[in-house]
PDB file of C-alpha atoms in Angstrom:
ATOM      1  CA  MET A  22      43.509 114.924  96.572  1.00  0.00           C
ATOM      2  CA  GLY A  23      46.519 112.656  96.086  1.00  0.00           C
ATOM      3  CA  ARG A  24      49.500 112.102  98.281  1.00  0.00           C
ATOM      4  CA  THR A  25      52.344 114.577  98.111  1.00  0.00           C
ATOM      5  CA  GLU A  26      56.052 113.884  98.100  1.00  0.00           C
ATOM      6  CA  GLN A  27      56.105 115.071 101.710  1.00  0.00           C
ATOM      7  CA  ASP A  28      53.426 112.499 102.591  1.00  0.00           C
ATOM      8  CA  ASP A  29      55.521 109.782 100.968  1.00  0.00           C
ATOM      9  CA  ASN A  30      58.619 110.919 102.859  1.00  0.00           C
ATOM     10  CA  VAL A  31      56.760 110.783 106.188  1.00  0.00           C
ATOM     11  CA  LEU A  32      55.569 107.242 105.412  1.00  0.00           C
ATOM     12  CA  LEU A  33      59.048 106.105 104.390  1.00  0.00           C
ATOM     13  CA  ASP A  34      60.529 107.692 107.514  1.00  0.00           C
ATOM     14  CA  ALA A  35      58.002 105.868 109.691  1.00  0.00           C
ATOM     15  CA  LEU A  36      58.653 102.617 107.843  1.00  0.00           C
ATOM     16  CA  SER A  37      62.412 102.995 108.323  1.00  0.00           C
ATOM     17  CA  GLU A  38      61.788 102.795 112.085  1.00  0.00           C
ATOM     18  CA  LEU A  39      60.356  99.294 111.685  1.00  0.00           C
ATOM     19  CA  ASN A  40      62.787  96.401 111.566  1.00  0.00           C
ATOM     20  CA  GLY A  41      62.511  94.046 108.615  1.00  0.00           C
ATOM     21  CA  TRP A  42      59.551  95.632 106.803  1.00  0.00           C
ATOM     22  CA  VAL A  43      60.245  95.978 103.092  1.00  0.00           C
ATOM     23  CA  ALA A  44      58.410  98.295 100.703  1.00  0.00           C
ATOM     24  CA  ASP A  45      58.455  97.308  97.043  1.00  0.00           C
ATOM     25  CA  ASP A  46      56.018  97.635  94.134  1.00  0.00           C
ATOM     26  CA  GLY A  47      53.466  99.359  96.375  1.00  0.00           C
ATOM     27  CA  ARG A  48      53.543  96.488  98.877  1.00  0.00           C
ATOM     28  CA  LEU A  49      54.736  96.143 102.426  1.00  0.00           C
ATOM     29  CA  ARG A  50      56.032  92.767 103.521  1.00  0.00           C
ATOM     30  CA  ARG A  51      57.700  91.150 106.503  1.00  0.00           C
ATOM     31  CA  THR A  52      58.898  87.631 107.241  1.00  0.00           C
ATOM     32  CA  LEU A  53      58.876  86.679 110.916  1.00  0.00           C
ATOM     33  CA  PRO A  54      60.588  83.586 112.352  1.00  0.00           C
ATOM     34  CA  LEU A  55      57.836  82.033 114.483  1.00  0.00           C
ATOM     35  CA  ASP A  56      56.852  78.549 115.569  1.00  0.00           C
ATOM     36  CA  GLU A  57      53.286  77.241 115.124  1.00  0.00           C
ATOM     37  CA  SER A  58      51.920  78.464 118.458  1.00  0.00           C
ATOM     38  CA  GLN A  59      53.520  81.897 118.054  1.00  0.00           C
ATOM     39  CA  HIS A  60      52.095  82.122 114.532  1.00  0.00           C
ATOM     40  CA  ALA A  61      48.598  81.334 115.824  1.00  0.00           C
ATOM     41  CA  GLU A  62      48.880  83.970 118.551  1.00  0.00           C
ATOM     42  CA  LEU A  63      50.144  86.608 116.128  1.00  0.00           C
ATOM     43  CA  ALA A  64      47.456  85.735 113.566  1.00  0.00           C
ATOM     44  CA  GLU A  65      44.774  86.525 116.165  1.00  0.00           C
ATOM     45  CA  GLN A  66      46.373  89.895 116.862  1.00  0.00           C
ATOM     46  CA  ILE A  67      46.683  90.603 113.138  1.00  0.00           C
ATOM     47  CA  LYS A  68      42.933  90.060 112.686  1.00  0.00           C
ATOM     48  CA  ILE A  69      42.212  92.692 115.334  1.00  0.00           C
ATOM     49  CA  PHE A  70      44.704  95.203 113.909  1.00  0.00           C
ATOM     50  CA  ALA A  71      43.463  94.656 110.355  1.00  0.00           C
ATOM     51  CA  ASP A  72      39.822  95.171 111.299  1.00  0.00           C
ATOM     52  CA  THR A  73      40.629  98.267 113.349  1.00  0.00           C
ATOM     53  CA  LEU A  74      42.718  99.888 110.604  1.00  0.00           C
ATOM     54  CA  ASN A  75      40.661  98.592 107.664  1.00  0.00           C
ATOM     55  CA  VAL A  76      43.600  96.865 105.987  1.00  0.00           C
ATOM     56  CA  ARG A  77      43.605  93.428 104.388  1.00  0.00           C
ATOM     57  CA  PRO A  78      46.930  91.668 104.890  1.00  0.00           C
ATOM     58  CA  ASP A  79      47.834  88.368 103.306  1.00  0.00           C
ATOM     59  CA  VAL A  80      49.251  86.184 106.084  1.00  0.00           C
ATOM     60  CA  SER A  81      50.805  82.839 105.240  1.00  0.00           C
ATOM     61  CA  ARG A  82      52.867  80.196 106.998  1.00  0.00           C
ATOM     62  CA  SER A  83      55.942  78.602 105.463  1.00  0.00           C
ATOM     63  CA  GLU A  84      58.320  76.240 107.262  1.00  0.00           C
ATOM     64  CA  GLN A  85      59.409  78.155 110.390  1.00  0.00           C
ATOM     65  CA  ALA A  86      58.240  81.609 109.312  1.00  0.00           C
ATOM     66  CA  THR A  87      55.170  83.773 108.952  1.00  0.00           C
ATOM     67  CA  LEU A  88      54.927  86.016 105.886  1.00  0.00           C
ATOM     68  CA  ILE A  89      52.783  89.157 105.998  1.00  0.00           C
ATOM     69  CA  VAL A  90      52.076  91.126 102.814  1.00  0.00           C
ATOM     70  CA  LEU A  91      50.009  94.291 102.469  1.00  0.00           C
ATOM     71  CA  THR A  92      49.016  95.321  98.958  1.00  0.00           C
ATOM     72  CA  ARG A  93      46.920  98.369  98.139  1.00  0.00           C
ATOM     73  CA  ASP A  94      46.099 100.105  94.864  1.00  0.00           C
ATOM     74  CA  GLY A  95      48.055 103.343  94.766  1.00  0.00           C
ATOM     75  CA  GLY A  96      50.708 102.074  97.174  1.00  0.00           C
ATOM     76  CA  PHE A  97      50.763 101.778 100.923  1.00  0.00           C
ATOM     77  CA  GLY A  98      49.556 104.526 103.241  1.00  0.00           C
ATOM     78  CA  LEU A  99      49.456 105.550 106.878  1.00  0.00           C
ATOM     79  CA  PRO A 100      47.034 102.764 107.917  1.00  0.00           C
ATOM     80  CA  ASP A 101      49.441 100.208 106.425  1.00  0.00           C
ATOM     81  CA  VAL A 102      52.485 101.602 108.232  1.00  0.00           C
ATOM     82  CA  THR A 103      50.484 101.846 111.461  1.00  0.00           C
ATOM     83  CA  PHE A 104      49.429  98.216 110.982  1.00  0.00           C
ATOM     84  CA  ALA A 105      53.076  97.232 110.446  1.00  0.00           C
ATOM     85  CA  GLY A 106      54.052  98.995 113.671  1.00  0.00           C
ATOM     86  CA  ARG A 107      51.365  97.227 115.646  1.00  0.00           C
ATOM     87  CA  VAL A 108      52.335  93.860 114.180  1.00  0.00           C
ATOM     88  CA  GLU A 109      55.966  94.535 115.048  1.00  0.00           C
ATOM     89  CA  SER A 110      55.011  95.378 118.625  1.00  0.00           C
ATOM     90  CA  ALA A 111      52.940  92.189 118.914  1.00  0.00           C
ATOM     91  CA  TYR A 112      55.796  90.181 117.376  1.00  0.00           C
ATOM     92  CA  ILE A 113      58.228  91.520 119.990  1.00  0.00           C
ATOM     93  CA  SER A 114      55.793  90.595 122.742  1.00  0.00           C
ATOM     94  CA  ILE A 115      55.145  87.102 121.365  1.00  0.00           C
ATOM     95  CA  ALA A 116      58.619  86.124 120.132  1.00  0.00           C
ATOM     96  CA  GLY A 117      60.587  87.735 122.944  1.00  0.00           C
ATOM     97  CA  ASP A 118      64.273  86.882 122.635  1.00  0.00           C
ATOM     98  CA  ILE A 119      64.040  85.996 118.943  1.00  0.00           C
ATOM     99  CA  ALA A 120      62.681  89.456 118.129  1.00  0.00           C
ATOM    100  CA  ALA A 121      65.216  91.142 120.395  1.00  0.00           C
ATOM    101  CA  GLN A 122      68.067  89.382 118.611  1.00  0.00           C
ATOM    102  CA  GLU A 123      66.874  90.738 115.257  1.00  0.00           C
ATOM    103  CA  ASP A 124      67.314  94.347 116.360  1.00  0.00           C
ATOM    104  CA  SER A 125      68.108  95.327 119.923  1.00  0.00           C
ATOM    105  CA  ASP A 126      67.086  98.967 119.340  1.00  0.00           C
ATOM    106  CA  LEU A 127      63.675  97.858 118.120  1.00  0.00           C
ATOM    107  CA  ALA A 128      63.150  95.781 121.233  1.00  0.00           C
ATOM    108  CA  LYS A 129      63.700  98.971 123.223  1.00  0.00           C
ATOM    109  CA  GLY A 130      60.731 100.535 121.430  1.00  0.00           C
ATOM    110  CA  ARG A 131      62.348 103.182 119.236  1.00  0.00           C
ATOM    111  CA  PHE A 132      59.402 103.159 116.814  1.00  0.00           C
ATOM    112  CA  THR A 133      56.628 103.699 119.355  1.00  0.00           C
ATOM    113  CA  ARG A 134      56.247 107.383 118.515  1.00  0.00           C
ATOM    114  CA  TRP A 135      54.642 106.332 115.217  1.00  0.00           C
ATOM    115  CA  LEU A 136      52.148 104.113 116.981  1.00  0.00           C
ATOM    116  CA  ARG A 137      51.043 106.929 119.267  1.00  0.00           C
ATOM    117  CA  ARG A 138      50.086 109.110 116.296  1.00  0.00           C
ATOM    118  CA  SER A 139      47.377 106.777 115.074  1.00  0.00           C
TER     119      SER A 139
END
């Protein structure tokens, strides 16, 4: 059974709660301003989240940023959005003030209700 329009709306609503995550062409992506040590710490967390949720992100490092891309045949789903939420939470913890400056509401945890559902 395929996804319904309601399923898609729930996913898009959940994604809208996450700062900086972009959905296009069935992909989810996020660029995070991190230094080398922060990137290494986040990469370790990403491995754990990816294994737990059975997602396969592409994580790359460029200049002063980390790029995360999730691609899945048929578009992204709940595991992908859950992964994005967990990455965002880890990013806030690791980057601290940098993450808080990006979106002060996000730093207050407005998206945590989506994490609790998974």
